[in-house]
XYZ file of C-alpha atoms in Angstrom:
698
model
C 113.251 -25.388 166.330
C 111.448 -27.689 164.175
C 107.768 -28.251 166.190
C 107.365 -31.118 163.720
C 110.778 -32.714 164.715
C 111.209 -35.819 166.766
C 115.023 -36.616 166.202
C 115.473 -40.224 168.341
C 119.429 -41.035 167.899
C 120.994 -43.974 166.401
C 124.720 -44.756 167.049
C 126.575 -47.800 165.654
C 129.589 -48.299 167.925
C 132.493 -51.414 166.611
C 134.708 -52.412 170.007
C 137.142 -54.996 169.038
C 135.961 -57.861 171.386
C 137.729 -61.270 171.870
C 135.813 -64.964 172.141
C 136.506 -68.222 172.216
C 135.213 -70.652 169.665
C 133.177 -72.290 172.406
C 131.853 -69.192 173.864
C 131.561 -67.607 170.038
C 129.169 -70.733 168.706
C 126.981 -70.446 171.933
C 126.697 -67.255 172.044
C 125.125 -67.163 168.111
C 122.353 -70.616 169.307
C 120.885 -68.556 171.854
C 120.570 -65.633 169.554
C 119.225 -67.817 166.335
C 116.689 -69.649 168.987
C 115.493 -66.384 170.924
C 114.444 -65.052 167.042
C 113.227 -67.757 166.184
C 110.808 -67.884 169.062
C 110.111 -64.114 169.234
C 109.188 -64.754 165.105
C 106.366 -67.589 165.645
C 105.080 -65.714 168.438
C 104.848 -62.503 166.245
C 103.504 -64.548 163.563
C 101.021 -66.619 166.827
C 99.692 -63.026 167.102
C 98.638 -62.130 163.934
C 96.555 -64.747 163.286
C 94.516 -64.307 166.317
C 94.315 -60.250 165.176
C 93.212 -61.454 161.714
C 90.242 -63.296 163.292
C 89.554 -61.179 164.981
C 88.590 -58.795 162.131
C 86.981 -61.646 160.833
C 84.630 -62.447 163.054
C 84.102 -58.597 164.115
C 83.091 -57.805 160.102
C 80.669 -60.788 159.529
C 79.470 -60.192 163.817
C 78.275 -56.344 161.723
C 77.004 -58.301 159.188
C 74.807 -60.385 160.577
C 73.703 -58.122 162.983
C 72.030 -56.198 160.206
C 70.716 -59.193 158.399
C 69.340 -60.735 162.070
C 67.884 -57.359 162.734
C 66.194 -57.227 159.015
C 64.906 -60.155 159.605
C 63.285 -59.138 162.896
C 61.683 -55.572 161.786
C 60.372 -57.726 158.793
C 58.331 -60.584 161.424
C 57.073 -58.148 163.910
C 55.942 -55.501 161.371
C 54.004 -58.360 159.732
C 53.110 -59.056 163.015
C 52.425 -55.426 164.763
C 49.558 -55.372 161.591
C 48.259 -58.192 161.686
C 47.720 -57.468 165.122
C 46.645 -54.096 164.579
C 43.761 -55.689 162.197
C 42.405 -58.570 164.455
C 41.984 -55.591 167.233
C 39.650 -53.302 164.591
C 36.296 -53.537 167.076
C 34.060 -53.806 163.103
C 36.003 -56.951 162.400
C 35.406 -58.414 165.865
C 31.543 -57.491 165.641
C 31.060 -58.465 162.199
C 32.941 -61.106 162.543
C 30.856 -62.322 165.937
C 27.640 -61.926 163.071
C 29.047 -64.039 160.773
C 29.683 -66.580 163.329
C 25.813 -66.237 164.178
C 24.797 -66.192 161.002
C 26.130 -70.014 160.844
C 28.293 -68.932 157.358
C 28.589 -66.052 154.800
C 25.323 -67.547 153.378
C 23.317 -65.778 156.157
C 24.647 -62.619 156.246
C 23.734 -59.689 154.922
C 25.219 -58.513 152.195
C 26.580 -55.696 153.173
C 28.242 -57.446 156.354
C 30.252 -59.747 153.968
C 31.011 -56.448 151.716
C 32.682 -54.356 154.448
C 34.464 -57.620 155.583
C 36.243 -57.803 151.794
C 36.504 -54.083 151.760
C 38.291 -54.309 155.152
C 40.654 -57.436 154.166
C 41.401 -55.734 150.755
C 41.982 -52.509 152.634
C 43.976 -54.114 154.873
C 46.196 -56.419 152.730
C 47.129 -53.693 150.248
C 47.712 -51.437 152.937
C 50.151 -54.148 154.827
C 51.585 -55.214 151.725
C 50.196 -58.621 150.932
C 49.647 -59.426 146.381
C 45.697 -58.392 146.738
C 43.136 -58.519 143.296
C 39.971 -56.830 143.101
C 38.286 -58.700 145.055
C 37.848 -61.274 147.834
C 37.640 -65.364 147.742
C 35.276 -67.305 149.701
C 34.959 -70.573 150.052
C 32.492 -71.377 147.442
C 35.047 -69.588 144.745
C 37.660 -71.204 142.315
C 40.902 -71.615 143.247
C 43.360 -69.095 141.866
C 46.937 -70.217 143.228
C 49.011 -67.463 144.825
C 51.585 -67.762 146.977
C 50.842 -64.598 149.769
C 47.732 -62.810 151.261
C 45.516 -62.911 154.888
C 42.848 -65.279 155.279
C 40.494 -64.912 158.271
C 39.028 -68.708 160.393
C 36.517 -69.143 162.646
C 36.548 -70.970 165.876
C 36.644 -73.920 164.471
C 38.921 -73.538 161.438
C 36.977 -73.122 159.129
C 38.095 -70.724 156.533
C 35.335 -67.722 155.478
C 37.521 -64.682 154.064
C 40.687 -64.776 152.186
C 42.749 -62.493 149.637
C 42.812 -64.492 145.834
C 44.695 -67.099 145.752
C 45.022 -68.738 149.162
C 43.306 -72.311 147.732
C 42.442 -75.166 150.350
C 43.561 -72.623 153.125
C 41.849 -74.564 155.799
C 44.485 -78.155 154.814
C 47.704 -75.250 154.246
C 47.089 -73.690 156.872
C 44.384 -74.626 160.328
C 48.203 -76.186 162.532
C 48.762 -72.457 162.615
C 45.159 -71.758 163.031
C 44.494 -74.166 166.423
C 48.399 -72.820 167.612
C 46.642 -69.491 167.905
C 43.810 -70.617 169.405
C 45.506 -72.306 172.240
C 45.687 -70.618 175.644
C 48.211 -69.509 175.380
C 48.473 -68.847 172.537
C 51.263 -69.431 170.092
C 52.290 -66.802 168.269
C 55.559 -67.806 166.570
C 56.009 -66.926 162.987
C 56.681 -69.998 160.787
C 58.647 -70.420 157.440
C 57.015 -73.765 155.600
C 55.601 -74.880 152.043
C 52.607 -74.442 150.854
C 50.120 -76.413 148.197
C 52.418 -75.212 145.878
C 55.607 -76.264 146.439
C 56.392 -72.407 147.690
C 57.927 -71.622 150.830
C 56.318 -68.984 153.022
C 56.280 -67.474 155.946
C 52.906 -67.478 158.324
C 51.715 -65.592 161.129
C 48.112 -66.971 163.116
C 47.248 -63.570 165.242
C 43.637 -65.295 167.327
C 40.729 -62.578 166.900
C 39.395 -61.626 170.327
C 35.180 -61.114 170.924
C 33.679 -58.046 171.502
C 33.168 -57.690 174.868
C 29.378 -58.371 176.154
C 28.389 -60.214 172.526
C 29.543 -63.656 173.424
C 28.309 -63.919 177.032
C 29.653 -66.819 179.176
C 31.879 -67.202 176.222
C 33.655 -63.724 175.927
C 37.047 -64.894 176.406
C 36.746 -67.278 173.575
C 38.842 -66.239 170.451
C 35.875 -65.585 167.368
C 38.269 -66.827 164.602
C 42.297 -66.427 163.638
C 43.863 -64.281 161.069
C 46.989 -65.397 159.526
C 48.778 -63.713 157.209
C 51.073 -65.512 154.260
C 54.077 -64.116 153.149
C 56.447 -65.556 149.836
C 59.746 -66.488 152.353
C 61.659 -66.209 148.564
C 60.367 -63.299 147.816
C 60.389 -61.150 150.587
C 62.779 -63.056 153.374
C 65.161 -64.343 152.024
C 66.445 -61.508 150.123
C 67.656 -60.089 152.973
C 70.077 -62.481 153.716
C 71.262 -61.661 150.148
C 71.373 -57.758 150.269
C 74.938 -56.630 152.705
C 78.162 -55.641 152.142
C 80.497 -56.798 149.392
C 82.933 -59.158 150.027
C 85.152 -60.761 147.593
C 85.497 -63.853 149.640
C 83.372 -66.483 148.909
C 80.607 -66.014 151.654
C 77.067 -67.084 152.745
C 74.399 -66.356 154.905
C 71.389 -69.503 156.187
C 68.451 -69.122 158.036
C 68.726 -72.182 160.954
C 66.120 -73.460 162.702
C 66.103 -76.560 165.268
C 63.000 -79.495 164.971
C 63.265 -82.303 167.081
C 67.022 -84.169 166.252
C 66.858 -81.922 163.173
C 68.464 -78.608 162.320
C 66.549 -77.331 159.055
C 68.230 -74.983 156.558
C 64.848 -72.443 156.690
C 67.002 -70.425 153.429
C 68.368 -71.698 150.233
C 72.186 -72.854 149.945
C 74.374 -71.547 147.322
C 74.274 -75.563 146.138
C 71.018 -74.982 144.958
C 69.580 -76.344 147.277
C 66.116 -74.128 149.001
C 65.016 -73.275 151.490
C 63.011 -75.660 154.462
C 64.570 -79.278 151.950
C 68.056 -79.310 153.500
C 68.556 -81.552 156.872
C 71.520 -82.101 159.305
C 71.765 -84.472 162.730
C 71.493 -82.670 165.488
C 74.701 -84.396 167.013
C 77.301 -83.139 164.479
C 78.594 -81.030 166.936
C 81.432 -80.496 164.187
C 79.317 -78.713 161.715
C 79.474 -75.121 161.322
C 75.350 -75.097 161.278
C 75.178 -77.499 164.144
C 77.215 -74.784 166.142
C 75.379 -72.037 165.562
C 72.106 -73.543 166.325
C 73.868 -74.914 169.428
C 74.812 -71.746 171.089
C 74.204 -68.323 168.796
C 76.780 -65.865 169.160
C 79.570 -67.470 169.227
C 82.461 -66.905 166.965
C 83.799 -70.685 165.019
C 86.413 -72.189 162.006
C 84.123 -75.556 161.289
C 83.798 -77.463 158.498
C 79.668 -76.780 156.834
C 77.601 -78.401 155.340
C 79.312 -79.462 152.425
C 82.015 -79.898 154.095
C 84.089 -76.958 153.137
C 85.835 -75.386 156.203
C 83.850 -71.297 156.909
C 84.330 -69.022 159.555
C 81.090 -68.117 160.926
C 79.297 -65.809 163.306
C 75.416 -66.408 164.217
C 72.687 -64.371 165.523
C 69.553 -65.437 168.030
C 66.393 -63.955 165.610
C 65.167 -61.395 167.985
C 61.220 -62.775 169.049
C 61.359 -65.695 167.210
C 62.275 -68.743 168.948
C 64.425 -71.469 167.945
C 65.157 -69.257 164.408
C 69.467 -68.511 164.315
C 71.000 -66.515 161.043
C 74.675 -67.725 160.569
C 76.943 -65.757 158.326
C 79.777 -68.121 156.942
C 82.707 -67.027 154.741
C 85.425 -69.459 152.924
C 87.908 -69.682 155.384
C 90.957 -70.599 152.896
C 89.726 -67.646 150.896
C 88.913 -65.136 153.859
C 92.032 -66.150 155.460
C 94.418 -66.282 151.865
C 95.884 -62.862 151.833
C 96.449 -62.821 155.966
C 98.591 -66.368 155.043
C 100.601 -64.658 152.092
C 100.857 -62.022 155.118
C 102.348 -64.391 157.682
C 104.745 -66.485 155.168
C 105.790 -62.812 153.978
C 106.577 -61.551 157.114
C 107.938 -65.144 158.436
C 110.284 -64.892 155.468
C 111.479 -61.411 155.763
C 111.928 -61.919 159.649
C 113.850 -65.014 159.006
C 116.387 -63.540 156.196
C 116.607 -60.432 158.887
C 117.766 -62.711 161.642
C 119.732 -64.666 159.157
C 121.280 -61.456 158.204
C 121.773 -60.098 161.321
C 123.656 -63.377 162.175
C 125.073 -62.693 159.380
C 126.703 -59.677 160.780
C 127.677 -60.341 164.071
C 129.801 -62.896 162.228
C 131.027 -60.602 159.881
C 131.627 -58.012 163.197
C 133.267 -60.496 164.803
C 135.642 -61.888 161.661
C 136.276 -58.343 160.362
C 135.832 -56.239 163.139
C 135.669 -52.956 160.240
C 132.917 -50.695 160.347
C 132.804 -48.762 157.077
C 130.393 -50.201 155.791
C 128.632 -50.019 159.227
C 130.066 -45.837 158.277
C 129.060 -45.700 154.048
C 124.646 -46.622 155.281
C 124.547 -44.770 158.056
C 125.610 -42.463 155.278
C 123.633 -43.175 152.919
C 120.842 -43.207 155.723
C 121.607 -39.591 156.771
C 120.676 -38.801 153.171
C 117.727 -40.597 152.881
C 116.868 -38.787 156.068
C 117.436 -35.313 154.723
C 115.476 -35.826 151.775
C 112.774 -37.434 154.174
C 112.812 -34.368 155.957
C 112.803 -31.947 153.191
C 109.997 -32.962 152.069
C 108.290 -33.518 155.494
C 108.921 -29.820 155.641
C 106.884 -28.784 152.645
C 104.212 -30.417 153.666
C 104.187 -28.702 157.092
C 104.835 -25.638 155.259
C 101.059 -26.092 153.218
C 99.116 -27.586 156.154
C 100.475 -25.573 158.895
C 98.117 -22.762 156.670
C 95.419 -24.466 155.641
C 92.139 -23.645 158.011
C 90.701 -26.453 158.417
C 91.751 -28.901 161.171
C 93.916 -32.423 159.734
C 95.224 -35.021 161.485
C 96.547 -38.738 160.479
C 95.822 -40.751 163.664
C 96.874 -45.010 164.054
C 94.254 -48.051 163.955
C 95.089 -47.324 169.028
C 94.129 -43.623 167.897
C 97.613 -42.668 168.104
C 97.910 -38.979 166.339
C 100.857 -39.273 163.653
C 100.006 -35.806 161.984
C 98.559 -32.689 162.549
C 98.776 -29.181 160.943
C 98.561 -26.384 163.088
C 95.157 -25.405 162.797
C 94.389 -28.967 164.861
C 97.061 -28.186 167.469
C 96.324 -24.791 167.808
C 92.409 -26.108 168.097
C 93.420 -28.133 170.928
C 94.821 -25.167 173.001
C 98.883 -26.758 172.170
C 101.657 -27.006 170.564
C 102.276 -29.691 167.738
C 105.374 -30.971 168.839
C 103.083 -32.244 171.993
C 100.431 -33.822 170.308
C 102.435 -35.825 168.267
C 102.391 -39.251 168.775
C 99.961 -38.825 171.845
C 96.373 -40.550 172.027
C 93.556 -38.280 171.112
C 91.663 -38.947 174.536
C 95.318 -36.975 176.232
C 93.703 -34.172 174.468
C 89.844 -34.511 173.952
C 86.969 -34.334 176.285
C 84.985 -37.316 175.893
C 82.446 -36.189 173.857
C 84.685 -35.277 171.058
C 86.524 -38.705 171.367
C 83.474 -41.122 171.036
C 81.874 -39.291 167.998
C 86.346 -39.471 166.734
C 86.124 -43.008 167.499
C 82.662 -43.490 165.919
C 83.480 -42.015 162.366
C 86.882 -43.835 162.374
C 85.712 -47.222 163.095
C 82.886 -46.834 160.500
C 84.692 -45.306 158.108
C 87.747 -48.435 158.821
C 84.687 -50.794 158.891
C 83.450 -49.905 155.326
C 86.754 -48.862 153.790
C 85.468 -45.591 152.270
C 84.844 -42.382 153.124
C 82.781 -41.408 155.703
C 80.975 -38.091 156.123
C 79.462 -36.481 159.838
C 78.985 -33.338 160.924
C 80.016 -32.498 164.339
C 78.328 -30.358 166.545
C 80.949 -29.220 169.834
C 80.426 -27.204 172.545
C 83.053 -24.191 172.723
C 83.197 -21.976 175.695
C 80.192 -20.684 176.189
C 78.894 -21.457 172.159
C 78.614 -24.513 170.835
C 80.750 -24.959 166.760
C 79.731 -27.484 164.229
C 82.061 -28.945 161.973
C 81.763 -31.373 158.807
C 83.972 -34.171 159.637
C 85.512 -36.429 156.740
C 87.359 -39.836 158.004
C 89.600 -41.509 154.836
C 91.188 -45.012 155.872
C 94.690 -45.083 154.235
C 95.258 -48.429 153.056
C 99.671 -48.350 155.089
C 101.981 -45.359 155.082
C 105.402 -45.647 156.973
C 105.210 -49.189 158.326
C 101.866 -48.247 159.769
C 98.882 -50.512 158.756
C 94.938 -49.006 158.482
C 95.577 -45.398 159.691
C 92.693 -43.030 159.002
C 93.320 -39.310 158.164
C 90.769 -36.740 159.751
C 90.090 -33.625 158.255
C 87.415 -31.057 160.302
C 86.344 -27.331 158.474
C 84.450 -25.492 160.837
C 81.101 -25.102 158.912
C 79.583 -23.076 162.251
C 78.717 -19.854 160.133
C 76.808 -21.849 157.241
C 75.080 -23.564 159.053
C 73.538 -19.635 161.286
C 73.256 -18.696 157.420
C 71.299 -22.198 156.809
C 68.977 -21.706 159.373
C 68.489 -18.180 158.378
C 67.103 -18.955 155.377
C 64.901 -21.853 156.724
C 63.136 -19.159 159.142
C 62.912 -16.353 156.472
C 61.006 -19.294 154.454
C 58.453 -19.979 157.238
C 57.870 -16.080 157.892
C 57.343 -16.132 154.344
C 54.529 -19.624 154.065
C 52.721 -17.817 156.630
C 52.530 -13.992 155.296
C 51.722 -15.717 152.552
C 49.078 -17.966 153.842
C 47.761 -14.832 156.257
C 47.043 -12.971 152.929
C 44.828 -16.939 151.241
C 43.063 -16.375 154.458
C 42.218 -12.645 153.906
C 41.508 -12.530 150.572
C 39.153 -15.860 150.972
C 37.392 -15.459 155.192
C 35.444 -19.301 154.099
C 38.928 -20.699 153.332
C 40.704 -19.550 156.631
C 41.363 -22.044 157.812
C 42.007 -24.671 154.888
C 45.984 -24.038 154.919
C 46.245 -25.217 158.439
C 43.948 -28.017 158.382
C 45.705 -29.896 155.114
C 48.644 -29.203 156.866
C 47.263 -31.333 160.135
C 45.588 -34.263 157.947
C 48.604 -34.803 155.439
C 50.873 -34.918 158.420
C 48.311 -37.832 160.185
C 48.618 -39.528 156.876
C 52.024 -39.346 156.062
C 52.860 -40.752 159.310
C 50.182 -43.774 158.894
C 51.406 -44.460 155.135
C 55.252 -44.476 157.003
C 56.269 -40.700 155.501
C 60.483 -40.196 157.467
C 60.845 -37.062 159.008
C 62.224 -35.498 155.101
C 59.237 -36.413 153.558
C 56.419 -35.415 156.288
C 58.388 -31.840 156.255
C 58.137 -31.255 152.399
C 54.527 -32.701 152.676
C 53.725 -29.866 155.063
C 54.613 -27.425 153.630
C 53.193 -27.950 150.431
C 50.170 -28.278 152.214
C 51.098 -24.449 153.739
C 51.427 -23.146 150.428
C 48.793 -25.715 147.612
C 46.731 -22.574 147.355
C 48.689 -19.628 147.407
C 46.799 -19.229 143.801
C 43.564 -18.077 145.227
C 44.762 -14.806 145.741
C 45.193 -14.456 141.883
C 41.565 -15.165 142.242
C 38.578 -12.340 141.684
C 37.518 -12.217 145.847
C 33.916 -12.363 144.393
C 34.142 -15.545 142.316
C 35.574 -17.303 145.894
C 32.905 -16.124 148.053
C 29.387 -16.266 145.382
C 27.178 -18.204 146.861
C 25.356 -19.455 144.214
C 27.192 -21.597 141.778
C 30.245 -20.983 139.339
C 29.420 -20.744 135.810
C 32.331 -22.045 132.869
C 34.020 -19.295 133.023
C 34.161 -18.774 136.762
C 34.828 -22.785 136.873
C 37.618 -22.321 134.323
C 38.993 -19.751 136.410
C 39.036 -21.699 139.565
C 40.729 -24.439 138.078
C 43.914 -21.696 136.983
C 44.786 -21.618 140.596
C 46.682 -24.229 140.367
C 48.627 -22.727 137.349
C 48.980 -19.398 139.808
C 49.844 -20.537 142.839
C 52.871 -22.374 140.711
C 53.942 -19.391 139.150
C 54.254 -17.288 142.024
C 56.657 -19.428 144.200
C 58.747 -20.673 141.038
C 61.132 -17.992 142.181
C 61.717 -19.886 145.252
C 64.436 -22.767 146.029
C 63.114 -26.083 148.693
C 64.638 -28.440 149.443
C 62.976 -31.529 148.022
C 59.901 -31.389 145.482
C 57.726 -28.867 146.800
C 56.344 -27.551 143.594
C 55.964 -31.005 142.147
C 53.679 -31.894 145.330
C 52.266 -28.776 144.705
C 51.219 -29.042 141.280
C 49.365 -32.736 141.508
C 46.984 -31.324 143.940
C 44.089 -31.136 141.535
C 45.270 -34.629 139.253
C 43.244 -37.549 139.489
C 44.169 -41.601 138.887
C 41.824 -41.675 136.171
C 43.433 -39.020 134.260
C 40.081 -36.682 134.425
C 42.464 -34.447 136.924
C 43.929 -31.311 135.899
C 46.512 -29.181 135.454
C 48.035 -31.276 133.414
C 45.920 -34.453 133.119
C 48.467 -36.656 134.573
C 47.325 -40.797 135.844
C 48.766 -43.810 137.527
C 51.996 -43.815 138.800
C 53.238 -40.294 136.907
C 50.786 -39.062 140.336
C 53.466 -39.821 143.209
C 52.041 -40.948 147.162
C 53.102 -37.240 148.347
C 51.113 -36.059 145.595
C 48.072 -38.261 146.169
C 47.789 -37.390 150.344
C 47.349 -33.637 149.144
C 44.899 -34.710 146.905
C 43.003 -36.951 149.786
C 42.926 -34.041 152.010
C 42.746 -30.994 149.883
C 39.084 -32.613 149.012
C 38.576 -34.269 152.698
C 39.295 -30.597 154.350
C 37.139 -28.782 151.651
C 33.901 -31.339 152.614
C 34.369 -30.607 156.123
C 34.196 -27.402 156.487
C 31.807 -24.408 155.488
C 31.491 -22.609 152.077
C 29.696 -19.677 151.406
C 27.942 -21.503 148.987
C 26.526 -24.527 151.071
C 27.654 -25.850 154.809
C 30.121 -27.763 155.539
C 29.280 -31.652 155.797
C 29.987 -34.607 158.735
C 33.036 -36.741 159.072
C 31.173 -39.852 158.231
C 29.651 -38.389 155.369
C 33.039 -37.137 154.223
C 34.736 -40.555 154.330
C 31.346 -42.374 152.796
C 32.327 -39.598 149.373
C 35.911 -39.971 149.329
C 35.132 -44.075 149.104
C 32.873 -43.697 146.444
C 36.009 -42.195 144.464
C 38.382 -44.676 145.343
C 40.869 -45.623 142.686
C 39.334 -43.173 140.204
C 39.341 -39.964 141.976
C 41.809 -40.810 144.780
C 44.246 -43.495 145.736
C 43.194 -46.730 147.447
C 46.293 -46.217 149.679
C 45.250 -42.927 150.702
C 41.956 -43.153 151.246
C 42.238 -46.652 153.668
C 44.832 -44.682 155.562
C 42.485 -41.188 156.258
C 39.419 -43.899 157.077
C 41.879 -45.255 159.494
C 43.384 -42.014 160.832
C 39.666 -40.555 160.845
C 38.510 -42.648 164.030
C 40.873 -41.821 166.543
C 40.368 -37.700 165.224
C 37.627 -36.677 166.838
C 38.295 -32.994 166.911
C 37.953 -33.505 163.013
C 34.293 -32.953 163.672
C 34.422 -29.510 164.863
C 35.231 -28.353 161.353
C 31.811 -27.783 159.749
C-alpha cells in the first residue's frame, strides 16, 4: 500500500425526485441567497486577512527603522556622556573657568582640550579638521561637530565650522543646565538652514574643586550631527516595496504636529506642520496613539495604510510607516474581484446543474466528467509516485508545510527522523511530532522566509539522545502550489560530521599557532611574552573601536603570528645588546617577509596574512615591506602596528630597559598621523587609562 496515498472517495448519485413548481422555485431561491451570503462573508474575511498582512509587514519595517534611529541617538548620547565624564576634561574646563577664558590659560591646557575634542570628534564620527576654533577664529560654516559651553552659556571650544554657536544652540545648553536636566535629542535648523540633530550633556565639576558650588555643572557639551546625512537616510533604508511608500518622523509641538523628516513631495524636514486637531489625518493619529494600524488620508490627502512606532528614549518622537492604500490593496482587490466572479460563476453553475438535473434527470454528463477526473487523477498519481521515488531515496529531510504549519508533503528520510510513517505525518501539524525547541526553530525560519520572500538558511542544533545533531536548514518560500497559498519548502541536511571536522581543524590550527609562538619565544628570550601581550592589546583596541567578534578573532590570530618570521633571524642579532649595524637592521626588517613565507601554506578564514603584512607599514608611506600609505592600510593593520610598537616600548629588550606606559603613549602620540593612525592612538590612550597591569610589563 502506498504510504503517501490519501484516497478520499467521491460519489455522484442521481435519483428521480419530484418537486412541485412552487417548492422548486423556493428551494432555488434559498440556494442562491445562502450562496451569496457565504461569498460575501468569505470576501470580507479575505480583505481582513490582507489588512493584517500589511499591518505585520509595515510593523516589521517600522520596528527596524525606529530601532535604527534609537541606536543612532543613544550611541551619540552615550559617547557624549563618556566624554563629559572625562576627568581631564572636567579639570581643565575648571581651570578655564578660574582663568576667566582662554586668554588666561596656559597653552598646554588649551592645547590638551583642543586635542581631546578633536580626538573625540574623530572617534565619535563628527566632522573634524586639523584645528579647533576658539571664539576669536573666523567662521567656517559646518553642519556638525562638538562644542563646549561654560556655565554662562559662552562657547569655550568647538570643532571647526560651528560658527555662532551661542546664538544657535544656547537654548539646548540652557536645558542641560536645568535641575533636573533636559537631555533629550532635538531636531532643529542651524544658521545655514541645515537640519541638525543636537544632543546636550552637562559637564559636572570634579569633586573638591568648587567648594560649596561643587554640585553646579561646569558647562555643557553639545554634539551637533547633520540630520540630512546621518538621521534622515535611516528612514529610506528598508526592504524594497513595490508599492508607493514613505517613512515619516513626527513630533507634536504645542498645537501642531511637525514633520521632522523630508517628505516625498519635496518639502524639507522641519518645514511642514499639521494642526493637531485634524484627527482624520494619518500623521495626527500616529502621534496621538503610536503603535496603531490605521487606514486614513495622509498629509497630501491620499489614502494610506499606516503603522506607527514610538522612538525609544526620545519623548514625543514617533515614526510613521505608510504605504499607498490603493497600490497596496490593488492585487488583493483584483484577487477578491476574481474570487467574487469565480464564486458567483460557481454558484450559477451549481444552480444550472440543479436545474439541468431536475429537468433531464440524466447522469451521462456526470459519468463522463467522472471518467475524465479519474484519468487525470491516475496521471497525477503516477507523477506523484515518480516524485516520491526520487525524494525517498535522498538522505536530506524534505517537507512542504502550509502557512498554518500543516504538513503537505514529507519524504521517507524526514518521516524516519521523527520515528513515524509517511502516512502518519501527512496532513498533521508540525507541533504534533516535534519538540518545542525544534518547533520554535522551524517556525522562526518559516516566518523569515515568508516575510523576506527569499530563501533563508539557518544552522540548527537539535539534541538526539545523548548527543546533539547539527542541520543546515533551507527555508524556501513557494508562491502557490495545488491550491495552497504561500507554502514553505523545508530542506534539512545533517552536517554534524562536517562541523566536527571543522572543529578539529580549528583546534589543530590553534595548537599550531601555540607551537609557532613557543618556538619564537625560545629563539628570542627577550621577546618571550611579546605575542601574548600584543594579543591582549589588539583585543582591547578592537573592542574600543567597535570590531565584531569575527574581526576580533582574526586580529588576535594575526597578533599571535605577527613575529613568527623572527625565527629565521639569527639569535645573536635578536639578543645583541649594542646597536645594530645597517646590514643587521636590513636583515631584521625581512622578518615580515619570512613570516609570510612560513605561513603561506596555511588557510585562514579571513585576511590574517594581509593584517600581518601591514604590521610595519606607516600612514606616511615610509614603512615596510611594501611602503603602503593612507587608506591602503586597513584599520586592522593599523591596530596591529600600534599594538606592536606599544608592547615593544614598554617591554625590556637585550639592548635597553622597557619604558613606562605614559612615556610609551607620549612617544606614540608624536608619531600620530605619520607613523600611526590617529584613531588607533586615541583608542589606546583611552584603553590604557584602565589597564594598570600593563605598567608591570617593563
